[in-house]
Amino acid sequence: MTGSNGAGYERFLELWSEVNDLSRASAVLSWDQETQMPEKGSEARGRVQSTLAGVRHAKLTATELSDALASAAEGVEEGSVEAAQVREARRELDRISKIPESLARDLALAATRAHESWRRARAASDFSLFQPDLEHMVGLKREEARLLAGPDGRPFDALLDQFEPGVTEAELEPLFTELRGRLSSIVRAVTESGKAVDESPARGDFPMEAQRAFGHRVAREMGFDFEAGRLDLAPHPFCSGFAPTDVRITWRYLADDFRSALFGIMHEAGHGLYEQGLPLEWDGTPIGPATSLGIHESQSRLWENLVGRSQAFWSWCLPLFHEYFPGSRDVTVDRLWPALNTVKPSLIRVEADQGTYDLHIAVRFEVERALIGGEVEVRDLPELWDVTYEELLGIRSPDVADGVLQDIHWSFGGFGYFPTYTLGNLINAQLFVAAKDALGDLDAMFARGEFRPLLDWLRDNIHQHASRYPANELVERVTGRALSPDDFLAERARVAEEVYGVTV
Ligand code: ZN
């Protein structure tokens, strides 16, 4: 402990941890809603979530907490852990003080309702079933963004800041412009090459139970601790960490293509490893959680794409694959690997290949900015979605289920969330270069099924710091450079060359 006010600091952490427990309770209920809750439970669940959000809001805005924080802040040394605790707490309190409790409750209730109507609308492929709840949600989010941004700020920046502190639309715009340009050239070159990848090695008959067991095994080999975590089926894959000792990941599957389940599980287990690696001593404190969603995505995507889609990984994994799926015994690494690294425009973001994934994100970035900025309305979304897909990926969905209704995010008010996926891709590519510099021949390790050195490097360099450093600072500390798209684009070009023989 630094500074003169140890008792004030302790009291502040105690109060903070109570608030954190309410957030955890709410996260457990959300996990339950996705994996277990019967459909009719949604109205009652919405009330519980709204009550929890209200109580949390009241505790966060109570003078007792702000007084404790003021007292804790006295005498804190610059650059210390305590200073980081104060910084993160202030950020949260500043944010919450701008949101009236009634709005916090309305948002929680709206999210539960919109989530159910989104689910129904998607199943029926009927946007009108979701539209009224989404309109209500967008109204609340615009109001929230306006309050958070204040008279001089930009509303969309305020929403981005929730997920990626400090990142602005103005910073993202040139980044997405460059990515759109370079990725489109790769896609064009691949299309013009006329070469198609044979995806049949990834297809076949993959029983659900075997897919679950295979994914579970791979996650365990990666280092995911199943005594501190669970894997459950859900309509949408996600990871929810209630504590480093209790991390829930979910999965879904296609019966005729193993890629969806395996890479989904590797992705969520990558998130889960980060959650399990957060330091217990900071659990429940302001710097306890992950520092940003971009960093979170860098962890999931590193395991999913840079490990899971590499030749080296498959030279280790192939015997396991044969063991779990005896029907695929004739599959070899040479035949399979290209099918894991295709560049082919498709409709569904979460099933998209890594050559086109960030173009899906670019669509959402365009649409959300226009929506939150008030340039378009909810009723315009299906058409705007299709037009933007046509422009960036050259394809159009035949229905809204696989078009504008495909993502869960807007139903819970997660506007400004999508760009973090692309930031995660840029960060993971840069981190991976640094990890190779530090550890040497990672491919040789993967080929032996040794993932511990990489995990330990991530624990030391990323996980153990939790939110002590802001995301951009952390990237610079670890890689010695500011974040840039260079490593990511170089990796995309390399894969396109190896799989399709095109140079861009
Ligand atoms: Zn993710």
Short mmCIF file of C-alpha atoms and ligand atoms in Angstrom, two decimals:
data_model
loop_
_atom_site.label_atom_id
_atom_site.label_comp_id
_atom_site.label_asym_id
_atom_site.label_seq_id
_atom_site.Cartn_x
_atom_site.Cartn_y
_atom_site.Cartn_z
CA MET A 1 0.00 0.00 0.00
CA THR A 2 1.30 3.41 -0.95
CA GLY A 3 -0.01 6.76 0.26
CA SER A 4 -1.26 7.75 3.64
CA ASN A 5 -4.83 6.61 3.61
CA GLY A 6 -4.79 2.81 3.88
CA ALA A 7 -8.15 2.53 5.66
CA GLY A 8 -9.90 4.72 3.08
CA TYR A 9 -8.44 2.67 0.28
CA GLU A 10 -9.56 -0.62 1.86
CA ARG A 11 -13.08 0.72 2.42
CA PHE A 12 -13.23 1.84 -1.19
CA LEU A 13 -12.22 -1.65 -2.46
CA GLU A 14 -14.81 -3.24 -0.17
CA LEU A 15 -17.60 -1.09 -1.57
CA TRP A 16 -16.38 -1.68 -5.10
CA SER A 17 -16.42 -5.41 -4.67
CA GLU A 18 -20.10 -5.31 -3.60
CA VAL A 19 -20.93 -3.49 -6.81
CA ASN A 20 -18.92 -6.05 -8.73
CA ASP A 21 -20.90 -8.88 -7.12
CA LEU A 22 -24.09 -7.37 -8.50
CA SER A 23 -22.56 -7.30 -11.99
CA ARG A 24 -21.60 -10.94 -11.57
CA ALA A 25 -25.08 -11.92 -10.47
CA SER A 26 -26.41 -10.23 -13.56
CA ALA A 27 -23.86 -12.02 -15.76
CA VAL A 28 -24.84 -15.39 -14.29
CA LEU A 29 -28.48 -14.65 -15.10
CA SER A 30 -27.55 -13.68 -18.67
CA TRP A 31 -25.60 -16.90 -19.10
CA ASP A 32 -28.56 -18.84 -17.76
CA GLN A 33 -30.91 -17.01 -20.11
CA GLU A 34 -28.80 -18.07 -23.09
CA THR A 35 -28.17 -21.66 -22.10
CA GLN A 36 -30.94 -22.90 -19.79
CA MET A 37 -33.89 -20.57 -19.29
CA PRO A 38 -37.24 -21.54 -20.83
CA GLU A 39 -38.59 -19.02 -23.32
CA LYS A 40 -41.48 -17.96 -21.10
CA GLY A 41 -39.08 -16.89 -18.37
CA SER A 42 -37.94 -13.78 -20.20
CA GLU A 43 -40.40 -11.28 -18.76
CA ALA A 44 -39.64 -12.28 -15.15
CA ARG A 45 -35.92 -12.40 -15.89
CA GLY A 46 -36.10 -8.91 -17.38
CA ARG A 47 -37.52 -7.58 -14.11
CA VAL A 48 -34.75 -9.20 -12.08
CA GLN A 49 -32.08 -7.79 -14.38
CA SER A 50 -33.66 -4.38 -14.24
CA THR A 51 -33.74 -4.47 -10.42
CA LEU A 52 -30.10 -5.55 -10.27
CA ALA A 53 -29.11 -2.79 -12.71
CA GLY A 54 -30.97 -0.27 -10.56
CA VAL A 55 -29.39 -1.42 -7.29
CA ARG A 56 -25.95 -1.45 -8.91
CA HIS A 57 -26.51 2.03 -10.24
CA ALA A 58 -27.60 3.28 -6.83
CA LYS A 59 -24.54 1.79 -5.14
CA LEU A 60 -22.19 3.20 -7.75
CA THR A 61 -23.64 6.69 -7.48
CA ALA A 62 -23.89 6.72 -3.65
CA THR A 63 -21.85 9.41 -1.95
CA GLU A 64 -20.38 6.72 0.31
CA LEU A 65 -18.50 5.29 -2.68
CA SER A 66 -17.40 8.62 -4.15
CA ASP A 67 -16.23 9.75 -0.68
CA ALA A 68 -14.31 6.49 -0.23
CA LEU A 69 -12.74 6.93 -3.67
CA ALA A 70 -11.74 10.53 -2.89
CA SER A 71 -10.16 9.37 0.34
CA ALA A 72 -8.45 6.40 -1.37
CA ALA A 73 -7.02 8.71 -4.03
CA GLU A 74 -5.17 10.81 -1.47
CA GLY A 75 -1.44 10.26 -1.54
CA VAL A 76 -1.56 7.60 -4.26
CA GLU A 77 1.73 7.34 -6.12
CA GLU A 78 1.73 7.93 -9.83
CA GLY A 79 2.25 4.72 -11.82
CA SER A 80 1.33 2.46 -8.88
CA VAL A 81 -1.33 -0.26 -8.82
CA GLU A 82 -3.38 1.96 -6.51
CA ALA A 83 -3.24 4.77 -9.05
CA ALA A 84 -4.55 2.40 -11.71
CA GLN A 85 -7.38 1.34 -9.35
CA VAL A 86 -8.34 4.98 -8.83
CA ARG A 87 -8.12 5.73 -12.56
CA GLU A 88 -10.40 2.82 -13.54
CA ALA A 89 -12.90 3.56 -10.75
CA ARG A 90 -13.08 7.22 -11.74
CA ARG A 91 -13.68 6.28 -15.35
CA GLU A 92 -16.62 4.08 -14.37
CA LEU A 93 -18.06 6.57 -11.87
CA ASP A 94 -17.74 9.43 -14.32
CA ARG A 95 -19.62 7.38 -16.86
CA ILE A 96 -22.36 6.24 -14.53
CA SER A 97 -22.89 9.72 -13.07
CA LYS A 98 -24.01 10.85 -16.50
CA ILE A 99 -26.71 8.16 -16.76
CA PRO A 100 -29.89 8.58 -14.71
CA GLU A 101 -30.97 5.47 -12.84
CA SER A 102 -34.24 5.34 -14.79
CA LEU A 103 -32.28 5.07 -18.06
CA ALA A 104 -30.05 2.31 -16.64
CA ARG A 105 -33.16 0.32 -15.65
CA ASP A 106 -34.87 0.99 -18.99
CA LEU A 107 -31.80 -0.23 -20.87
CA ALA A 108 -31.63 -3.45 -18.87
CA LEU A 109 -35.34 -4.15 -19.39
CA ALA A 110 -35.16 -3.24 -23.09
CA ALA A 111 -32.22 -5.60 -23.57
CA THR A 112 -34.09 -8.59 -22.17
CA ARG A 113 -37.18 -7.86 -24.27
CA ALA A 114 -35.26 -7.13 -27.45
CA HIS A 115 -33.21 -10.26 -26.99
CA GLU A 116 -36.33 -12.44 -27.03
CA SER A 117 -37.92 -10.66 -29.96
CA TRP A 118 -34.64 -10.85 -31.88
CA ARG A 119 -34.60 -14.59 -31.29
CA ARG A 120 -38.18 -14.95 -32.53
CA ALA A 121 -37.63 -12.61 -35.49
CA ARG A 122 -34.52 -14.47 -36.56
CA ALA A 123 -36.25 -17.85 -36.34
CA ALA A 124 -39.15 -16.52 -38.45
CA SER A 125 -36.87 -14.41 -40.68
CA ASP A 126 -39.21 -11.48 -40.07
CA PHE A 127 -37.63 -8.12 -39.21
CA SER A 128 -41.00 -6.61 -38.20
CA LEU A 129 -41.03 -8.85 -35.09
CA PHE A 130 -37.84 -7.19 -33.86
CA GLN A 131 -38.32 -3.69 -35.22
CA PRO A 132 -40.41 -2.12 -32.38
CA ASP A 133 -38.08 -3.40 -29.64
CA LEU A 134 -35.02 -2.39 -31.63
CA GLU A 135 -36.46 1.07 -32.22
CA HIS A 136 -36.98 1.40 -28.48
CA MET A 137 -33.42 0.20 -27.82
CA VAL A 138 -31.89 2.56 -30.40
CA GLY A 139 -33.81 5.46 -28.88
CA LEU A 140 -32.36 4.62 -25.45
CA LYS A 141 -28.84 4.15 -26.84
CA ARG A 142 -28.95 7.48 -28.67
CA GLU A 143 -30.01 9.11 -25.44
CA GLU A 144 -27.27 7.33 -23.51
CA ALA A 145 -24.65 8.25 -26.13
CA ARG A 146 -25.76 11.90 -26.06
CA LEU A 147 -25.53 12.06 -22.26
CA LEU A 148 -22.15 10.33 -22.17
CA ALA A 149 -20.62 12.40 -24.96
CA GLY A 150 -21.75 15.71 -23.49
CA PRO A 151 -22.17 18.85 -25.60
CA ASP A 152 -18.69 18.65 -27.15
CA GLY A 153 -18.24 14.90 -27.65
CA ARG A 154 -19.36 12.61 -30.44
CA PRO A 155 -22.14 10.17 -29.49
CA PHE A 156 -20.66 7.19 -31.35
CA ASP A 157 -17.31 7.72 -29.61
CA ALA A 158 -19.09 7.49 -26.27
CA LEU A 159 -20.44 4.07 -27.23
CA LEU A 160 -17.08 2.85 -28.56
CA ASP A 161 -15.48 3.95 -25.31
CA GLN A 162 -17.58 1.45 -23.35
CA PHE A 163 -15.82 -1.44 -25.06
CA GLU A 164 -12.52 0.06 -26.16
CA PRO A 165 -11.64 2.91 -23.81
CA GLY A 166 -10.18 5.91 -25.61
CA VAL A 167 -10.78 4.71 -29.18
CA THR A 168 -12.63 7.15 -31.44
CA GLU A 169 -14.53 6.97 -34.70
CA ALA A 170 -11.95 9.35 -36.19
CA GLU A 171 -9.15 6.87 -35.37
CA LEU A 172 -11.04 3.88 -36.66
CA GLU A 173 -12.12 5.42 -39.92
CA PRO A 174 -8.67 5.47 -41.65
CA LEU A 175 -7.94 2.03 -40.23
CA PHE A 176 -11.09 0.56 -41.74
CA THR A 177 -10.46 2.41 -45.00
CA GLU A 178 -7.03 0.79 -45.28
CA LEU A 179 -8.34 -2.65 -44.32
CA ARG A 180 -11.25 -2.40 -46.74
CA GLY A 181 -8.88 -1.46 -49.55
CA ARG A 182 -6.22 -4.09 -48.90
CA LEU A 183 -8.59 -6.93 -48.01
CA SER A 184 -10.78 -6.22 -51.03
CA SER A 185 -7.68 -6.42 -53.26
CA ILE A 186 -6.85 -9.82 -51.79
CA VAL A 187 -10.43 -11.03 -52.28
CA ARG A 188 -10.39 -9.69 -55.85
CA ALA A 189 -7.06 -11.32 -56.66
CA VAL A 190 -8.29 -14.64 -55.28
CA THR A 191 -11.55 -14.42 -57.23
CA GLU A 192 -9.75 -13.47 -60.44
CA SER A 193 -7.28 -16.33 -59.99
CA GLY A 194 -10.22 -18.66 -60.61
CA LYS A 195 -8.77 -21.07 -58.07
CA ALA A 196 -11.19 -22.72 -55.69
CA VAL A 197 -10.26 -24.60 -52.53
CA ASP A 198 -11.61 -28.10 -52.09
CA GLU A 199 -13.53 -27.84 -48.81
CA SER A 200 -14.70 -31.43 -48.78
CA PRO A 201 -12.08 -32.49 -46.15
CA ALA A 202 -13.85 -30.19 -43.66
CA ARG A 203 -17.27 -31.57 -44.51
CA GLY A 204 -18.95 -34.84 -43.74
CA ASP A 205 -21.01 -36.33 -40.97
CA PHE A 206 -19.89 -35.00 -37.61
CA PRO A 207 -22.11 -36.20 -34.73
CA MET A 208 -22.83 -33.53 -32.15
CA GLU A 209 -21.46 -35.51 -29.19
CA ALA A 210 -18.17 -36.23 -31.00
CA GLN A 211 -17.84 -32.56 -31.93
CA ARG A 212 -18.40 -31.56 -28.30
CA ALA A 213 -15.84 -34.08 -27.04
CA PHE A 214 -13.28 -33.05 -29.67
CA GLY A 215 -13.71 -29.33 -28.94
CA HIS A 216 -13.57 -29.99 -25.20
CA ARG A 217 -10.31 -31.94 -25.65
CA VAL A 218 -8.68 -29.24 -27.78
CA ALA A 219 -9.71 -26.53 -25.29
CA ARG A 220 -8.16 -28.59 -22.48
CA GLU A 221 -4.94 -29.05 -24.46
CA MET A 222 -4.83 -25.27 -24.97
CA GLY A 223 -4.84 -24.96 -21.19
CA PHE A 224 -8.49 -24.12 -20.45
CA ASP A 225 -9.20 -25.28 -16.89
CA PHE A 226 -12.48 -27.17 -16.77
CA GLU A 227 -12.41 -27.18 -12.97
CA ALA A 228 -12.79 -23.42 -13.29
CA GLY A 229 -15.01 -23.39 -16.34
CA ARG A 230 -17.81 -25.00 -18.36
CA LEU A 231 -18.74 -25.57 -21.97
CA ASP A 232 -22.45 -25.46 -22.88
CA LEU A 233 -24.53 -25.32 -26.04
CA ALA A 234 -26.11 -21.97 -26.87
CA PRO A 235 -27.59 -20.32 -29.96
CA HIS A 236 -24.61 -17.93 -30.08
CA PRO A 237 -21.06 -18.74 -28.95
CA PHE A 238 -19.80 -16.50 -26.13
CA CYS A 239 -17.59 -16.44 -23.05
CA SER A 240 -18.65 -15.06 -19.70
CA GLY A 241 -16.21 -14.86 -16.82
CA PHE A 242 -17.79 -14.45 -13.38
CA ALA A 243 -14.38 -14.81 -11.74
CA PRO A 244 -11.02 -16.30 -12.81
CA THR A 245 -12.26 -19.45 -11.07
CA ASP A 246 -15.61 -19.58 -12.90
CA VAL A 247 -15.53 -19.02 -16.64
CA ARG A 248 -18.37 -20.15 -18.91
CA ILE A 249 -17.93 -20.72 -22.62
CA THR A 250 -20.60 -21.76 -25.09
CA TRP A 251 -20.61 -23.37 -28.50
CA ARG A 252 -22.83 -24.32 -31.40
CA TYR A 253 -22.27 -26.67 -34.29
CA LEU A 254 -23.09 -27.66 -37.83
CA ALA A 255 -23.67 -31.39 -38.26
CA ASP A 256 -21.98 -31.47 -41.68
CA ASP A 257 -18.95 -29.17 -41.16
CA PHE A 258 -16.69 -29.40 -38.11
CA ARG A 259 -15.11 -25.96 -38.56
CA SER A 260 -17.96 -24.00 -36.99
CA ALA A 261 -17.83 -25.83 -33.65
CA LEU A 262 -14.07 -26.35 -33.37
CA PHE A 263 -13.01 -22.82 -34.21
CA GLY A 264 -15.89 -21.41 -32.19
CA ILE A 265 -14.71 -23.39 -29.17
CA MET A 266 -11.04 -22.46 -29.70
CA HIS A 267 -12.12 -18.83 -29.98
CA GLU A 268 -14.19 -18.87 -26.79
CA ALA A 269 -11.55 -20.91 -24.95
CA GLY A 270 -9.04 -18.21 -25.97
CA HIS A 271 -11.30 -15.67 -24.26
CA GLY A 272 -11.65 -18.09 -21.37
CA LEU A 273 -7.88 -18.45 -20.92
CA TYR A 274 -7.64 -14.68 -20.55
CA GLU A 275 -10.44 -14.68 -17.95
CA GLN A 276 -8.86 -17.58 -16.05
CA GLY A 277 -5.49 -15.81 -16.16
CA LEU A 278 -6.69 -12.57 -14.60
CA PRO A 279 -5.01 -12.16 -11.21
CA LEU A 280 -7.08 -13.41 -8.28
CA GLU A 281 -5.62 -10.76 -6.00
CA TRP A 282 -7.32 -8.06 -8.10
CA ASP A 283 -10.57 -9.98 -8.57
CA GLY A 284 -13.52 -7.72 -7.82
CA THR A 285 -11.43 -4.53 -7.91
CA PRO A 286 -11.61 -1.80 -10.59
CA ILE A 287 -8.54 -3.12 -12.45
CA GLY A 288 -9.62 -6.76 -12.06
CA PRO A 289 -11.35 -7.23 -15.45
CA ALA A 290 -9.83 -7.47 -18.92
CA THR A 291 -8.55 -4.12 -20.12
CA SER A 292 -10.60 -3.87 -23.31
CA LEU A 293 -12.64 -5.96 -25.69
CA GLY A 294 -10.01 -5.44 -28.40
CA ILE A 295 -7.41 -7.10 -26.18
CA HIS A 296 -9.98 -9.79 -25.31
CA GLU A 297 -10.57 -10.48 -29.00
CA SER A 298 -6.84 -10.56 -29.61
CA GLN A 299 -6.66 -13.53 -27.22
CA SER A 300 -9.55 -15.46 -28.75
CA ARG A 301 -8.43 -14.81 -32.33
CA LEU A 302 -4.84 -15.68 -31.62
CA TRP A 303 -5.86 -19.19 -30.53
CA GLU A 304 -8.55 -19.60 -33.14
CA ASN A 305 -6.65 -18.31 -36.17
CA LEU A 306 -2.93 -18.11 -35.60
CA VAL A 307 -2.77 -21.38 -33.67
CA GLY A 308 -5.85 -23.32 -34.82
CA ARG A 309 -5.58 -22.61 -38.53
CA SER A 310 -1.84 -23.25 -38.78
CA GLN A 311 -0.27 -26.26 -40.48
CA ALA A 312 1.83 -26.90 -37.38
CA PHE A 313 -1.24 -27.20 -35.14
CA TRP A 314 -2.80 -29.68 -37.55
CA SER A 315 0.25 -31.85 -37.79
CA TRP A 316 -0.30 -32.42 -34.04
CA CYS A 317 -4.11 -32.39 -34.10
CA LEU A 318 -4.80 -34.62 -37.09
CA PRO A 319 -4.50 -37.96 -35.19
CA LEU A 320 -6.96 -36.60 -32.61
CA PHE A 321 -9.27 -35.51 -35.40
CA HIS A 322 -9.16 -39.05 -36.85
CA GLU A 323 -9.81 -40.52 -33.41
CA TYR A 324 -12.95 -38.45 -32.82
CA PHE A 325 -14.16 -38.64 -36.42
CA PRO A 326 -13.25 -42.06 -37.83
CA GLY A 327 -15.23 -41.23 -40.97
CA SER A 328 -12.58 -38.64 -41.87
CA ARG A 329 -9.59 -40.97 -41.69
CA ASP A 330 -8.54 -40.20 -45.26
CA VAL A 331 -8.14 -36.49 -44.47
CA THR A 332 -4.52 -35.25 -44.48
CA VAL A 333 -3.05 -31.93 -43.35
CA ASP A 334 -2.22 -30.99 -46.93
CA ARG A 335 -5.81 -31.50 -48.00
CA LEU A 336 -7.38 -29.98 -44.91
CA TRP A 337 -5.25 -26.90 -44.32
CA PRO A 338 -6.42 -24.90 -47.38
CA ALA A 339 -10.04 -25.55 -46.35
CA LEU A 340 -9.31 -23.79 -43.02
CA ASN A 341 -7.86 -20.74 -44.77
CA THR A 342 -10.25 -19.89 -47.56
CA VAL A 343 -10.91 -16.41 -48.90
CA LYS A 344 -14.49 -16.52 -50.09
CA PRO A 345 -17.22 -13.93 -49.51
CA SER A 346 -20.11 -15.38 -47.47
CA LEU A 347 -23.15 -14.07 -45.63
CA ILE A 348 -22.67 -14.97 -41.97
CA ARG A 349 -20.04 -13.12 -39.97
CA VAL A 350 -19.43 -15.79 -37.35
CA GLU A 351 -18.98 -18.45 -40.03
CA ALA A 352 -16.91 -16.18 -42.30
CA ASP A 353 -13.37 -17.14 -43.26
CA GLN A 354 -10.52 -15.02 -41.98
CA GLY A 355 -9.84 -13.56 -45.42
CA THR A 356 -13.21 -11.79 -45.45
CA TYR A 357 -14.10 -11.49 -41.75
CA ASP A 358 -13.05 -7.89 -41.33
CA LEU A 359 -15.14 -6.83 -44.31
CA HIS A 360 -18.17 -8.07 -42.34
CA ILE A 361 -17.07 -5.82 -39.49
CA ALA A 362 -16.59 -2.91 -41.87
CA VAL A 363 -20.27 -3.30 -42.91
CA ARG A 364 -21.40 -3.07 -39.29
CA PHE A 365 -19.12 -0.11 -38.58
CA GLU A 366 -20.75 1.80 -41.47
CA VAL A 367 -24.31 0.85 -40.50
CA GLU A 368 -23.93 1.59 -36.76
CA ARG A 369 -22.31 4.97 -37.27
CA ALA A 370 -25.17 6.01 -39.53
CA LEU A 371 -27.78 4.66 -37.10
CA ILE A 372 -26.41 6.20 -33.92
CA GLY A 373 -25.65 9.43 -35.79
CA GLY A 374 -29.33 9.60 -36.80
CA GLU A 375 -28.62 9.49 -40.53
CA VAL A 376 -30.75 6.38 -40.88
CA GLU A 377 -33.60 4.82 -38.88
CA VAL A 378 -34.25 1.26 -37.75
CA ARG A 379 -36.78 0.68 -40.56
CA ASP A 380 -34.00 1.41 -43.11
CA LEU A 381 -31.65 -1.22 -41.70
CA PRO A 382 -32.58 -4.29 -43.79
CA GLU A 383 -32.04 -2.39 -47.04
CA LEU A 384 -28.93 -0.54 -45.86
CA TRP A 385 -27.48 -3.84 -44.67
CA ASP A 386 -28.00 -5.54 -48.03
CA VAL A 387 -26.65 -2.61 -50.02
CA THR A 388 -23.50 -2.39 -47.89
CA TYR A 389 -22.91 -6.15 -48.13
CA GLU A 390 -23.24 -5.92 -51.88
CA GLU A 391 -20.74 -3.06 -51.94
CA LEU A 392 -18.09 -4.63 -49.68
CA LEU A 393 -18.52 -8.37 -50.23
CA GLY A 394 -20.40 -8.51 -53.51
CA ILE A 395 -23.20 -10.65 -52.09
CA ARG A 396 -26.74 -10.15 -50.80
CA SER A 397 -28.68 -12.25 -48.32
CA PRO A 398 -31.86 -13.89 -49.62
CA ASP A 399 -33.55 -13.29 -46.25
CA VAL A 400 -33.24 -11.13 -43.13
CA ALA A 401 -32.38 -14.08 -40.87
CA ASP A 402 -28.98 -14.35 -42.55
CA GLY A 403 -28.90 -10.62 -43.23
CA VAL A 404 -29.57 -7.86 -40.75
CA LEU A 405 -30.87 -10.25 -38.05
CA GLN A 406 -27.81 -12.48 -37.86
CA ASP A 407 -26.08 -10.85 -34.88
CA ILE A 408 -27.17 -10.77 -31.26
CA HIS A 409 -25.37 -7.50 -30.46
CA TRP A 410 -27.99 -4.87 -31.18
CA SER A 411 -30.57 -6.74 -29.13
CA PHE A 412 -28.55 -6.08 -25.99
CA GLY A 413 -27.64 -2.56 -27.04
CA GLY A 414 -24.06 -3.46 -27.99
CA PHE A 415 -23.58 -0.63 -30.48
CA GLY A 416 -19.89 0.18 -30.94
CA TYR A 417 -18.92 -3.39 -30.04
CA PHE A 418 -18.12 -4.76 -33.52
CA PRO A 419 -14.95 -2.73 -34.22
CA THR A 420 -13.31 -4.49 -31.27
CA TYR A 421 -13.26 -7.72 -33.33
CA THR A 422 -11.12 -6.08 -35.97
CA LEU A 423 -8.92 -4.40 -33.37
CA GLY A 424 -8.48 -7.87 -31.90
CA ASN A 425 -7.23 -9.16 -35.24
CA LEU A 426 -4.71 -6.34 -35.57
CA ILE A 427 -3.53 -6.76 -31.98
CA ASN A 428 -3.20 -10.55 -32.14
CA ALA A 429 -1.07 -10.40 -35.29
CA GLN A 430 1.25 -7.90 -33.63
CA LEU A 431 1.38 -9.90 -30.38
CA PHE A 432 2.12 -13.11 -32.24
CA VAL A 433 5.16 -11.54 -33.91
CA ALA A 434 6.38 -10.48 -30.45
CA ALA A 435 5.71 -13.95 -29.02
CA LYS A 436 7.74 -15.56 -31.82
CA ASP A 437 10.60 -13.14 -31.17
CA ALA A 438 10.56 -14.12 -27.51
CA LEU A 439 9.90 -17.87 -27.75
CA GLY A 440 11.50 -18.93 -31.01
CA ASP A 441 9.98 -21.62 -33.18
CA LEU A 442 6.34 -21.67 -32.11
CA ASP A 443 5.41 -23.91 -35.04
CA ALA A 444 7.73 -26.64 -33.78
CA MET A 445 6.03 -26.40 -30.37
CA PHE A 446 2.52 -26.54 -31.85
CA ALA A 447 3.51 -29.55 -33.94
CA ARG A 448 4.37 -31.32 -30.67
CA GLY A 449 1.15 -30.17 -29.02
CA GLU A 450 3.04 -27.84 -26.71
CA PHE A 451 0.90 -24.79 -26.08
CA ARG A 452 2.07 -24.03 -22.57
CA PRO A 453 4.99 -21.75 -23.58
CA LEU A 454 2.63 -19.56 -25.62
CA LEU A 455 0.03 -19.54 -22.83
CA ASP A 456 2.67 -18.64 -20.25
CA TRP A 457 3.89 -15.80 -22.47
CA LEU A 458 0.32 -14.50 -22.76
CA ARG A 459 -0.17 -14.86 -19.01
CA ASP A 460 3.00 -12.87 -18.31
CA ASN A 461 2.52 -10.21 -20.93
CA ILE A 462 -1.26 -9.75 -21.13
CA HIS A 463 -3.40 -11.69 -18.66
CA GLN A 464 -1.66 -10.88 -15.39
CA HIS A 465 -1.95 -7.13 -16.03
CA ALA A 466 -5.78 -7.19 -16.19
CA SER A 467 -6.79 -3.51 -16.52
CA ARG A 468 -3.67 -2.08 -14.95
CA TYR A 469 -2.70 -0.52 -18.32
CA PRO A 470 -5.01 0.86 -21.00
CA ALA A 471 -5.11 -1.31 -24.15
CA ASN A 472 -2.97 0.89 -26.40
CA GLU A 473 -0.33 1.25 -23.68
CA LEU A 474 -0.29 -2.50 -23.10
CA VAL A 475 0.22 -3.23 -26.81
CA GLU A 476 3.14 -0.82 -26.90
CA ARG A 477 4.69 -2.23 -23.75
CA VAL A 478 4.54 -5.78 -25.07
CA THR A 479 5.41 -5.26 -28.73
CA GLY A 480 7.51 -2.08 -28.52
CA ARG A 481 5.33 -0.49 -31.21
CA ALA A 482 2.05 1.40 -31.50
CA LEU A 483 -0.79 -0.67 -32.94
CA SER A 484 -0.75 -0.89 -36.73
CA PRO A 485 -2.52 -3.08 -39.32
CA ASP A 486 0.81 -4.12 -40.92
CA ASP A 487 1.38 -7.52 -39.29
CA PHE A 488 -2.23 -8.52 -39.80
CA LEU A 489 -2.26 -7.56 -43.48
CA ALA A 490 1.09 -9.28 -44.05
CA GLU A 491 -0.36 -12.47 -42.54
CA ARG A 492 -3.47 -12.24 -44.75
CA ALA A 493 -1.31 -11.75 -47.86
CA ARG A 494 0.95 -14.67 -46.88
CA VAL A 495 -1.99 -17.05 -46.42
CA ALA A 496 -3.60 -15.97 -49.71
CA GLU A 497 -0.32 -16.62 -51.46
CA GLU A 498 0.15 -20.07 -49.92
CA VAL A 499 -3.43 -21.20 -50.45
CA TYR A 500 -4.27 -19.56 -53.78
CA GLY A 501 -0.85 -18.68 -55.20
CA VAL A 502 -1.79 -15.01 -55.55
CA THR A 503 0.54 -12.14 -54.70
CA VAL A 504 -1.02 -8.86 -53.64
ZN ZN B 1 -14.75 -13.19 -29.35
#
